[in-house]
């Protein structure tokens, strides 16, 4: 696909560690910049600066953000990052700031919903009606697509906070400020691995038993997710999943936890193709954000 | 609503304890019969006998069944109850038997999906796009509606088998033959309550601490479900929920487990209206089965 300079979009994947900003169309990114997430003011300044230099080429801007966020267009806080525990970021008007400074049509969703939309359009979930995108990194979250549509519901999903049983040999108190050692994120996000073993997760040997326990939790979560949604595929992204061998351990633990209860050849006979890494790699979120705004403008019949 | 004798439907709610058969239309049931679930042959004989006496009045038959079931119309086992642990019932051709004997147009789904459709049409989920129907009885299951559509996915949901943490004072080994004490059903179905305390659940005083622990598990499951789907409402049916005071305990425990993480006035300020009993009471399933066949025939433009 070649990029038509008249149909270019901007995209922001707003994360707790960095904001990834891009200009592109479809799955093609023609320019990309990473802005460290510092204070909202400083971060927004750099993001706006990036897009202002491309302003005249852009039809609109897609924003996929860490959360919790307010996705209700009727709400006064629409487009805000709301009750995040991230210092300085609670009740931040992300979308309003971008609208005021850039004056572009905007689309807005959670980071993981953005990634799910990207994977559906160009990645590992093409032609699937029901799948889950999960990221396991600094936090854990999931984008849920059922019957080919994103699930938003009352607020938005918070898949990192489903509860899990405790591994029988794990005495770690958990990382979640809300749920301690009861929830998926509290037990299995990157910082939980680091805290459990008293060493940066990235410094743990790939042979360390940490990864067996991590795979046990991820397998338990995936077994729950299979029971909850009956997806056609699960995509596992995020930095933690880059650990060599971890995905294969997760395949085994998912089947072990399910224990044959949900029976389907796609699961039992083809787990390597059922639980997969993102087809778009680390660009799932930002390509998804491009797709969010493209779809919104096309559904509105805008002249893009 | 009055019943037009030319637009009557049959409905079967096939359960592990009884098959509820009905003739009616909309939410109006004009005749109902309960057949104990014994052997498939004996049970089917009585079900067929009931409908044969109404055969000339019926436009079609909706069937909502316990499972696991095969819902894929392309599959050889479509309409079968598949890998159930219920003795004598594994690989039973429920739908095929009814088709051969009654020769009526049929609609087929899980029991809990039937109940969810019934509640959406005439019960506690009217005008809601995103909600969950859960039954807590001999087993635990859930019907999931997102964006106004049932979630089926690869097989169907198995909400009773999502995993939960263990209550700190509970040493019960769990009732689930597949997941022991790790899953919702293993910890909180009716037989689990009876086994945990060595006394029939129905004989436990409403003051017994059993119900505090039961509410703890139900609250944990509901907190997970809120994080997983972000529903606008959760409907809690099934015999166990008839215990006086249990629903109120579940309200408290759901909020305690969520611990303020997902914030919405519908949850924090209005939990009594957020987690509710079925609007159709024990008839949710059979009214849902009537609705399944009505919708199917109307969507096909059949002359009903």
XYZ file of C-alpha atoms in Angstrom:
608
model
C 0.000 0.000 0.000
C 1.389 3.385 -0.933
C 0.612 6.408 1.164
C -1.552 9.061 -0.415
C -0.309 12.360 0.973
C -3.904 13.604 0.987
C -5.100 10.780 3.239
C -2.607 10.885 6.040
C -3.486 10.620 9.681
C -1.804 11.300 12.960
C -1.710 8.789 15.802
C -0.827 8.930 19.474
C -0.348 5.846 21.603
C -0.310 7.434 25.032
C 1.472 5.152 27.482
C 2.600 5.472 31.070
C 6.253 5.301 29.993
C 6.176 6.982 26.599
C 3.855 8.610 24.097
C 4.408 7.176 20.625
C 3.400 9.679 17.951
C 3.153 8.813 14.294
C 2.044 10.065 10.933
C 0.909 7.530 8.377
C -1.953 5.699 6.762
C -3.053 2.079 6.921
C -0.206 0.086 8.374
C 2.414 2.374 6.869
C 4.111 4.791 9.237
C 6.035 7.547 7.512
C 7.284 9.303 10.618
C 7.404 8.258 14.233
C 8.571 9.895 17.427
C 8.717 8.726 21.037
C 8.094 11.237 23.817
C 8.919 10.161 27.388
C 5.909 10.440 29.709
C 6.999 13.087 32.203
C 4.541 15.754 33.411
C 1.377 16.187 31.360
C 2.411 19.728 30.318
C 5.868 18.780 29.138
C 4.654 15.623 27.416
C 1.767 17.374 25.644
C 4.100 20.169 24.491
C 6.358 17.726 22.695
C 3.474 15.753 21.218
C 1.848 18.922 19.886
C 5.153 20.155 18.491
C 5.546 16.909 16.532
C 2.084 17.121 14.989
C 2.227 20.861 14.287
C 5.067 20.278 11.845
C 2.753 17.839 9.991
C -0.473 19.724 10.618
C -1.221 20.645 6.986
C -1.003 16.992 5.841
C -3.312 15.437 8.416
C -7.001 14.529 8.044
C -7.335 13.720 11.720
C -5.706 12.274 14.808
C -6.336 8.943 16.517
C -5.540 8.725 20.213
C -5.199 5.431 22.111
C -4.437 6.093 25.743
C -3.505 4.421 29.002
C -6.238 4.776 31.582
C -8.638 4.613 33.109
C -10.078 7.048 30.578
C -13.529 8.542 30.035
C -14.885 7.286 26.710
C -18.398 8.657 27.032
C -18.819 11.531 24.531
C -21.727 12.853 26.639
C -19.529 13.190 29.711
C -17.841 16.396 30.841
C -14.688 14.366 31.334
C -14.759 12.810 27.839
C -11.198 12.310 26.682
C -9.733 12.645 30.178
C -7.331 10.214 31.789
C -9.311 9.819 35.025
C -8.411 7.900 38.200
C -4.914 6.717 37.270
C -2.520 6.212 40.182
C 0.267 7.656 37.964
C 1.512 10.783 39.814
C 0.376 14.044 38.196
C -1.808 12.356 35.608
C -5.159 11.899 37.373
C -7.959 13.960 35.757
C -5.832 15.054 32.810
C -7.642 16.462 29.768
C -5.687 14.628 27.090
C -8.160 14.906 24.228
C -9.250 18.485 24.964
C -5.649 19.673 24.988
C -4.946 18.063 21.619
C -8.199 19.426 20.169
C -7.470 22.988 21.282
C -3.864 22.956 20.087
C -4.238 21.046 16.835
C -7.807 21.673 15.685
C -8.050 18.265 14.025
C -10.887 15.727 14.022
C -10.115 13.233 16.776
C -10.864 9.622 17.650
C -10.275 8.337 21.155
C -10.111 4.944 22.842
C -8.013 2.967 25.310
C -4.481 1.914 24.352
C -5.422 -1.762 24.272
C -8.570 -1.131 22.241
C -6.388 0.740 19.774
C -4.024 -2.209 19.559
C -6.938 -4.602 19.094
C -8.264 -2.501 16.216
C -4.779 -2.392 14.649
C -4.376 -6.161 14.922
C -7.855 -6.698 13.463
C -7.099 -4.485 10.474
C -3.519 -5.465 9.628
C -2.132 -7.876 12.208
C -2.772 -11.261 13.781
C -6.566 -10.926 13.989
C -7.498 -10.220 10.392
C -10.865 -11.794 9.525
C -11.554 -12.774 13.137
C -14.827 -11.758 14.740
C -13.942 -12.618 18.336
C -10.490 -12.125 19.805
C -8.634 -10.545 22.689
C -5.527 -8.370 22.602
C -3.603 -8.384 25.891
C -0.561 -6.375 26.828
C 1.703 -7.497 29.656
C 4.118 -4.754 30.545
C 4.288 -2.027 33.199
C 0.580 -2.717 33.544
C -1.753 -5.327 32.115
C -4.767 -4.558 29.967
C -6.868 -6.068 27.243
C -8.877 -4.981 24.233
C -11.888 -7.174 23.579
C -13.540 -7.655 20.178
C -16.772 -9.679 20.044
C -18.919 -10.077 16.942
C -16.383 -7.822 15.167
C -16.963 -4.871 17.509
C -14.976 -3.413 20.378
C -16.500 -3.988 23.796
C -16.843 -0.719 25.703
C -19.852 -1.200 27.967
C -20.439 1.081 30.927
C -16.862 2.438 31.183
C -14.303 0.214 29.418
C -12.836 -3.180 30.148
C -10.051 -3.531 32.706
C -8.800 -6.993 31.907
C -5.696 -6.567 34.053
C -7.891 -6.557 37.129
C -9.677 -9.885 36.787
C -8.882 -12.021 39.813
C -6.641 -15.095 39.797
C -5.781 -17.846 42.252
C -2.380 -17.659 43.924
C 0.414 -19.950 42.767
C 0.893 -22.424 45.650
C 4.591 -21.507 46.105
C 4.204 -17.730 45.723
C 4.220 -15.564 48.830
C 4.514 -12.211 47.009
C 2.077 -9.609 48.350
C 1.107 -8.298 44.916
C 1.664 -5.047 43.042
C -1.890 -3.744 42.581
C -2.729 -0.799 44.871
C -6.419 -1.746 44.599
C -6.373 -5.570 44.635
C -2.988 -6.548 46.098
C -2.200 -10.138 45.110
C -5.706 -10.983 43.930
C -5.633 -9.622 40.376
C -3.828 -10.441 37.120
C -1.893 -7.159 37.047
C -1.038 -7.366 40.744
C 0.519 -10.797 40.196
C 1.927 -10.702 36.681
C 2.791 -7.200 35.427
C 6.473 -6.431 34.855
C 6.940 -4.577 38.168
C 5.332 -7.531 40.018
C 7.966 -9.872 38.575
C 10.742 -7.457 39.606
C 9.367 -7.025 43.124
C 8.710 -10.736 43.655
C 12.358 -11.626 42.977
C 14.010 -8.400 44.141
C 15.718 -7.929 40.781
C 14.702 -6.126 37.599
C 12.614 -8.513 35.490
C 14.839 -7.711 32.521
C 17.884 -8.924 34.516
C 16.373 -12.329 35.380
C 17.915 -15.218 33.446
C 15.522 -16.862 30.991
C 16.112 -20.079 32.998
C 15.008 -18.499 36.292
C 12.002 -20.146 37.940
C 10.407 -16.682 37.915
C 9.282 -17.427 34.369
C 7.623 -20.711 35.333
C 5.555 -18.849 37.919
C 4.904 -16.010 35.482
C 3.720 -18.524 32.875
C 1.493 -20.167 35.508
C -0.247 -16.836 36.124
C -0.491 -15.978 32.443
C -1.871 -19.452 31.699
C -4.433 -19.092 34.485
C -5.493 -15.711 33.121
C -5.759 -17.064 29.579
C -7.811 -20.041 30.757
C -10.203 -17.595 32.460
C -10.292 -15.439 29.342
C -11.081 -18.438 27.132
C -13.967 -19.323 29.476
C -15.155 -15.718 29.647
C -15.177 -14.806 25.943
C -14.567 -17.974 23.911
C -12.214 -16.028 21.605
C -10.999 -17.307 18.243
C -7.503 -16.123 19.124
C -5.595 -14.369 21.920
C -2.826 -11.908 21.060
C -0.228 -11.392 23.781
C 1.794 -8.194 23.475
C 3.788 -6.021 25.868
C 7.420 -5.963 26.892
C 7.217 -8.909 29.308
C 6.251 -11.214 26.438
C 9.625 -10.524 24.781
C 11.334 -12.830 27.304
C 12.661 -15.754 25.217
C 10.699 -18.948 25.771
C 7.924 -17.323 27.803
C 5.238 -17.622 25.118
C 5.897 -21.362 24.800
C 5.611 -21.768 28.581
C 2.326 -19.851 28.448
C 1.003 -22.219 25.770
C 1.654 -25.200 28.073
C 0.219 -23.531 31.159
C -2.920 -22.369 29.358
C -3.705 -25.943 28.336
C -2.789 -27.228 31.807
C -5.139 -24.760 33.511
C -8.008 -25.325 31.053
C -7.492 -29.044 31.673
C -9.582 -30.060 28.673
C -12.756 -28.361 29.852
C -13.242 -26.152 26.791
C -12.631 -28.476 23.863
C -11.841 -27.186 20.368
C -9.140 -28.264 17.922
C -8.019 -24.622 17.527
C -7.083 -24.726 21.212
C -5.978 -28.268 22.019
C -4.309 -29.068 18.686
C -3.084 -25.659 17.610
C -2.237 -23.607 20.676
C 0.823 -22.070 18.927
C -1.542 -20.449 16.477
C -4.202 -19.674 19.096
C -2.106 -17.655 21.554
C 0.207 -15.511 19.453
C 2.327 -12.364 19.517
C 1.014 -9.209 17.821
C 1.309 -9.303 14.047
C 2.223 -5.609 14.143
C 4.794 -6.020 16.928
C 5.323 -2.913 19.014
C 3.450 -0.787 16.463
C 0.041 -2.369 17.108
C -1.054 0.559 19.276
C -0.003 3.381 17.024
C -1.246 1.669 13.843
C -4.483 0.993 15.715
C -4.741 4.704 16.562
C -4.340 5.545 12.851
C -7.116 3.050 12.143
C -9.413 4.497 14.843
C -9.422 7.920 13.182
C -9.590 6.524 9.629
C -12.677 4.479 10.510
C -14.320 7.320 12.376
C -13.910 9.760 9.503
C -14.984 7.216 6.899
C -18.070 6.280 8.909
C -18.938 9.971 9.083
C -18.560 10.230 5.300
C -15.877 12.856 5.705
C -14.057 13.823 2.506
C -10.874 11.944 3.274
C -49.934 -8.657 25.398
C -52.492 -11.179 24.257
C -51.421 -14.405 22.633
C -52.298 -14.855 18.976
C -52.990 -18.570 18.538
C -51.395 -18.372 15.105
C -48.093 -17.094 16.463
C -47.378 -19.510 19.237
C -44.009 -21.054 19.878
C -42.655 -23.934 21.865
C -39.738 -23.606 24.255
C -37.464 -26.035 26.053
C -35.108 -25.002 28.816
C -33.009 -28.134 29.088
C -31.399 -28.316 32.512
C -29.389 -30.918 34.360
C -32.193 -31.357 36.907
C -35.291 -30.727 34.831
C -36.427 -29.855 31.323
C -38.930 -26.997 31.409
C -41.219 -27.122 28.379
C -43.601 -24.342 27.480
C -45.971 -23.081 24.836
C -46.481 -19.366 24.530
C -45.516 -16.140 22.849
C -43.616 -13.105 24.048
C -43.472 -13.295 27.808
C -46.803 -15.046 28.059
C -46.718 -18.763 28.796
C -50.006 -20.535 28.173
C -48.892 -24.013 29.172
C -45.842 -25.240 31.012
C -44.570 -28.644 32.058
C -41.527 -29.803 33.988
C -39.856 -33.067 33.028
C -37.232 -34.485 35.420
C -33.868 -35.025 33.717
C -33.409 -38.805 33.906
C -31.984 -40.735 30.941
C -31.920 -38.904 27.599
C -34.415 -41.391 26.087
C -36.960 -41.116 28.888
C -36.568 -37.338 29.130
C -36.882 -36.778 25.379
C -39.976 -39.050 25.237
C -41.816 -36.885 27.748
C -40.709 -33.633 26.139
C -41.842 -34.812 22.708
C -45.142 -36.028 24.100
C -45.825 -32.563 25.556
C -45.159 -30.770 22.295
C -46.973 -33.297 20.107
C -50.213 -32.391 21.828
C -49.596 -28.750 20.787
C -47.926 -29.547 17.477
C -50.585 -27.985 15.212
C -50.387 -24.625 17.009
C -46.646 -24.121 16.923
C -44.568 -22.036 14.485
C -41.307 -23.324 15.877
C -39.393 -24.470 18.934
C -36.660 -22.647 20.859
C -34.207 -24.774 22.801
C -31.887 -23.411 25.483
C -29.736 -26.172 26.909
C -27.226 -26.991 29.612
C -23.855 -27.834 28.132
C -21.275 -27.769 26.892
C -23.202 -27.806 23.626
C -22.169 -27.543 19.980
C -23.577 -24.299 18.549
C -21.812 -24.408 15.185
C -24.415 -25.107 12.460
C -21.615 -26.357 10.192
C -20.581 -29.025 12.688
C -21.688 -32.670 12.594
C -22.419 -32.370 16.293
C -24.546 -29.199 15.962
C -27.261 -29.320 18.596
C -25.512 -31.987 20.671
C -24.834 -31.783 24.374
C -21.130 -32.637 24.122
C -18.582 -33.222 26.906
C -20.854 -32.908 29.935
C -19.807 -34.894 33.009
C -23.509 -35.667 33.621
C -23.807 -39.492 33.449
C -25.454 -40.740 30.255
C -25.651 -37.308 28.652
C -22.301 -36.859 26.929
C -22.634 -36.651 23.112
C -26.439 -36.543 23.178
C -28.194 -35.356 20.015
C -30.757 -33.094 21.660
C -31.665 -30.933 18.676
C -31.625 -33.727 16.104
C -34.011 -35.814 18.210
C -36.456 -32.921 18.544
C -36.189 -32.143 14.826
C -36.897 -35.727 13.782
C -39.796 -36.193 16.162
C -41.475 -32.796 15.873
C -40.558 -31.509 12.410
C -40.619 -27.885 13.562
C -38.219 -25.018 12.797
C -35.747 -24.879 15.676
C -33.495 -22.348 17.384
C -30.728 -23.488 19.690
C -28.435 -21.876 22.241
C -27.076 -22.396 25.743
C -29.445 -22.192 28.715
C -27.799 -19.020 30.009
C -27.799 -17.367 26.591
C -31.514 -18.145 26.419
C -32.044 -16.508 29.807
C -30.009 -13.474 28.753
C -32.161 -13.065 25.635
C -35.320 -13.403 27.727
C -34.134 -10.800 30.225
C -33.150 -8.452 27.375
C -36.559 -8.752 25.764
C -38.896 -8.662 28.764
C -36.906 -8.685 31.995
C -34.255 -6.755 33.902
C -32.106 -5.914 30.874
C -34.583 -4.154 28.609
C -32.860 -1.389 26.614
C -29.406 -2.420 27.810
C -26.676 -3.042 25.258
C -24.148 -4.643 27.580
C -25.073 -6.938 30.423
C -24.406 -10.362 31.912
C -26.906 -12.980 33.056
C -25.456 -15.410 35.608
C -27.081 -18.456 37.131
C -25.810 -19.871 40.409
C -27.351 -23.269 41.024
C -26.269 -26.881 40.502
C -23.736 -25.354 38.154
C -22.697 -21.792 37.358
C -22.914 -20.239 33.913
C -23.333 -16.887 32.262
C -24.875 -15.415 29.140
C -23.009 -12.388 27.828
C -24.527 -9.613 25.740
C -22.196 -6.949 24.322
C -23.245 -4.239 21.884
C -26.751 -5.791 22.007
C -25.566 -9.170 20.687
C -24.949 -12.521 22.343
C -21.304 -13.487 22.607
C -20.692 -16.942 21.152
C -17.134 -16.869 19.821
C -15.268 -20.078 19.074
C -17.501 -22.394 21.160
C -19.549 -20.541 23.787
C -18.726 -18.805 27.023
C -18.195 -20.843 30.188
C -18.401 -18.144 32.794
C -18.614 -20.653 35.652
C -15.037 -21.662 34.964
C -13.239 -18.335 35.318
C -10.678 -18.624 38.092
C -10.960 -16.980 41.502
C -8.669 -16.502 44.498
C -9.332 -18.671 47.540
C -11.039 -17.165 50.578
C -8.322 -17.013 53.250
C -10.323 -19.165 55.708
C -11.608 -21.727 53.214
C -9.913 -25.139 53.027
C -12.561 -26.778 50.814
C -11.005 -28.739 47.914
C -13.516 -27.521 45.349
C -16.296 -29.170 43.368
C -15.111 -28.775 39.764
C -13.829 -32.034 38.246
C -11.687 -29.978 35.858
C -10.461 -27.079 38.010
C -10.885 -28.198 41.621
C -10.941 -25.158 43.887
C -9.621 -22.736 41.275
C -12.819 -21.841 39.440
C -16.054 -19.977 40.205
C -18.244 -23.088 39.861
C -15.820 -25.242 41.832
C -16.013 -22.800 44.739
C -19.528 -21.381 44.631
C -22.091 -23.662 42.945
C -24.827 -25.104 45.150
C -23.136 -28.520 45.574
C -19.876 -26.769 46.568
C -21.706 -25.007 49.403
C -23.223 -28.318 50.551
C -19.901 -30.172 50.396
C -17.949 -27.400 52.101
C -20.207 -27.499 55.164
C -21.270 -31.164 55.032
C -24.952 -30.203 54.988
C -27.393 -29.501 52.185
C -27.082 -25.845 51.227
C -30.858 -25.516 51.532
C -30.631 -26.666 55.174
C -28.056 -24.054 56.188
C -29.460 -21.255 58.348
C -29.482 -17.880 56.631
C -27.230 -16.697 59.515
C -24.603 -19.388 58.863
C -21.138 -18.062 58.006
C -21.386 -20.200 54.855
C -23.233 -17.306 53.260
C -20.513 -14.778 54.115
C -17.975 -16.972 52.341
C -20.400 -17.598 49.478
C -20.929 -13.839 49.106
C -17.149 -13.327 49.181
C -16.767 -15.670 46.196
C -19.733 -14.202 44.344
C -18.422 -10.681 44.955
C -14.975 -11.681 43.692
C -16.524 -13.191 40.560
C -18.648 -10.100 39.965
C -15.653 -7.806 40.423
C -13.805 -9.854 37.783
C -16.832 -9.756 35.514
C -17.116 -5.979 35.847
C -13.440 -5.661 34.889
C -13.794 -8.159 32.034
C -16.909 -6.793 30.326
C -17.806 -3.429 31.865
C -21.502 -4.404 31.849
C -24.341 -1.952 32.390
C -25.987 -4.479 34.704
C -25.465 -7.976 36.110
C -28.459 -10.273 36.590
C -27.985 -13.012 39.171
C -30.369 -15.950 38.845
C -30.360 -19.571 39.962
C -31.601 -21.374 43.048
C -28.695 -20.379 45.298
C -29.628 -16.711 44.911
C -32.982 -17.410 46.578
C -31.267 -17.574 49.981
C -32.663 -14.611 51.941
C -30.141 -11.820 52.387
C -27.545 -13.314 50.024
C -28.020 -10.739 47.259
C -27.435 -7.888 49.725
C -24.242 -9.573 50.967
C -23.131 -9.924 47.344
C -23.684 -6.199 46.774
C -21.334 -5.392 49.664
C -18.703 -7.912 48.647
C -18.706 -6.813 45.013
C -17.908 -3.247 46.061
C -15.345 -4.473 48.599
C -13.511 -6.567 45.986
C -13.619 -3.845 43.301
C -12.244 -1.498 45.947
C -13.058 1.605 43.934
C -10.920 0.679 40.936
C -13.706 0.839 38.363
C -15.561 4.047 39.150
C -19.076 4.728 37.912
C -22.122 6.040 39.792
C -24.200 3.099 38.498
C -21.872 0.826 40.476
C -20.748 2.761 43.541
C -23.967 4.679 44.173
C -26.555 2.274 42.890
C -25.337 -1.275 43.402
C -28.871 -2.469 44.321
C -29.936 -1.591 40.812
C -26.706 -2.787 39.204
C -26.639 -6.365 40.494
C -30.224 -7.592 40.385
C -32.360 -10.722 40.299
C -33.939 -11.788 36.996
C -36.957 -9.722 36.037
C -38.594 -12.903 34.730
C -37.751 -14.946 37.814
C -37.435 -18.662 37.194
C -39.034 -18.280 33.752
C -36.130 -16.336 32.217
C -34.798 -19.429 30.450
C -38.023 -20.674 28.971
C -39.197 -17.205 27.921
C -35.750 -16.705 26.423
C -36.149 -19.929 24.448
C -39.484 -18.641 23.083
C -37.681 -15.447 22.097
C -34.813 -17.321 20.425
C -37.183 -19.025 17.985
C -39.337 -15.939 17.460
C -36.281 -13.856 16.530
C -34.849 -16.546 14.298
C -38.072 -16.956 12.327
C -38.641 -13.213 12.057
C -35.071 -12.610 10.875
C -35.662 -15.264 8.213
C -38.833 -13.497 7.130
C -40.864 -16.596 7.863
C -44.632 -16.147 7.706
C -45.176 -16.204 11.436
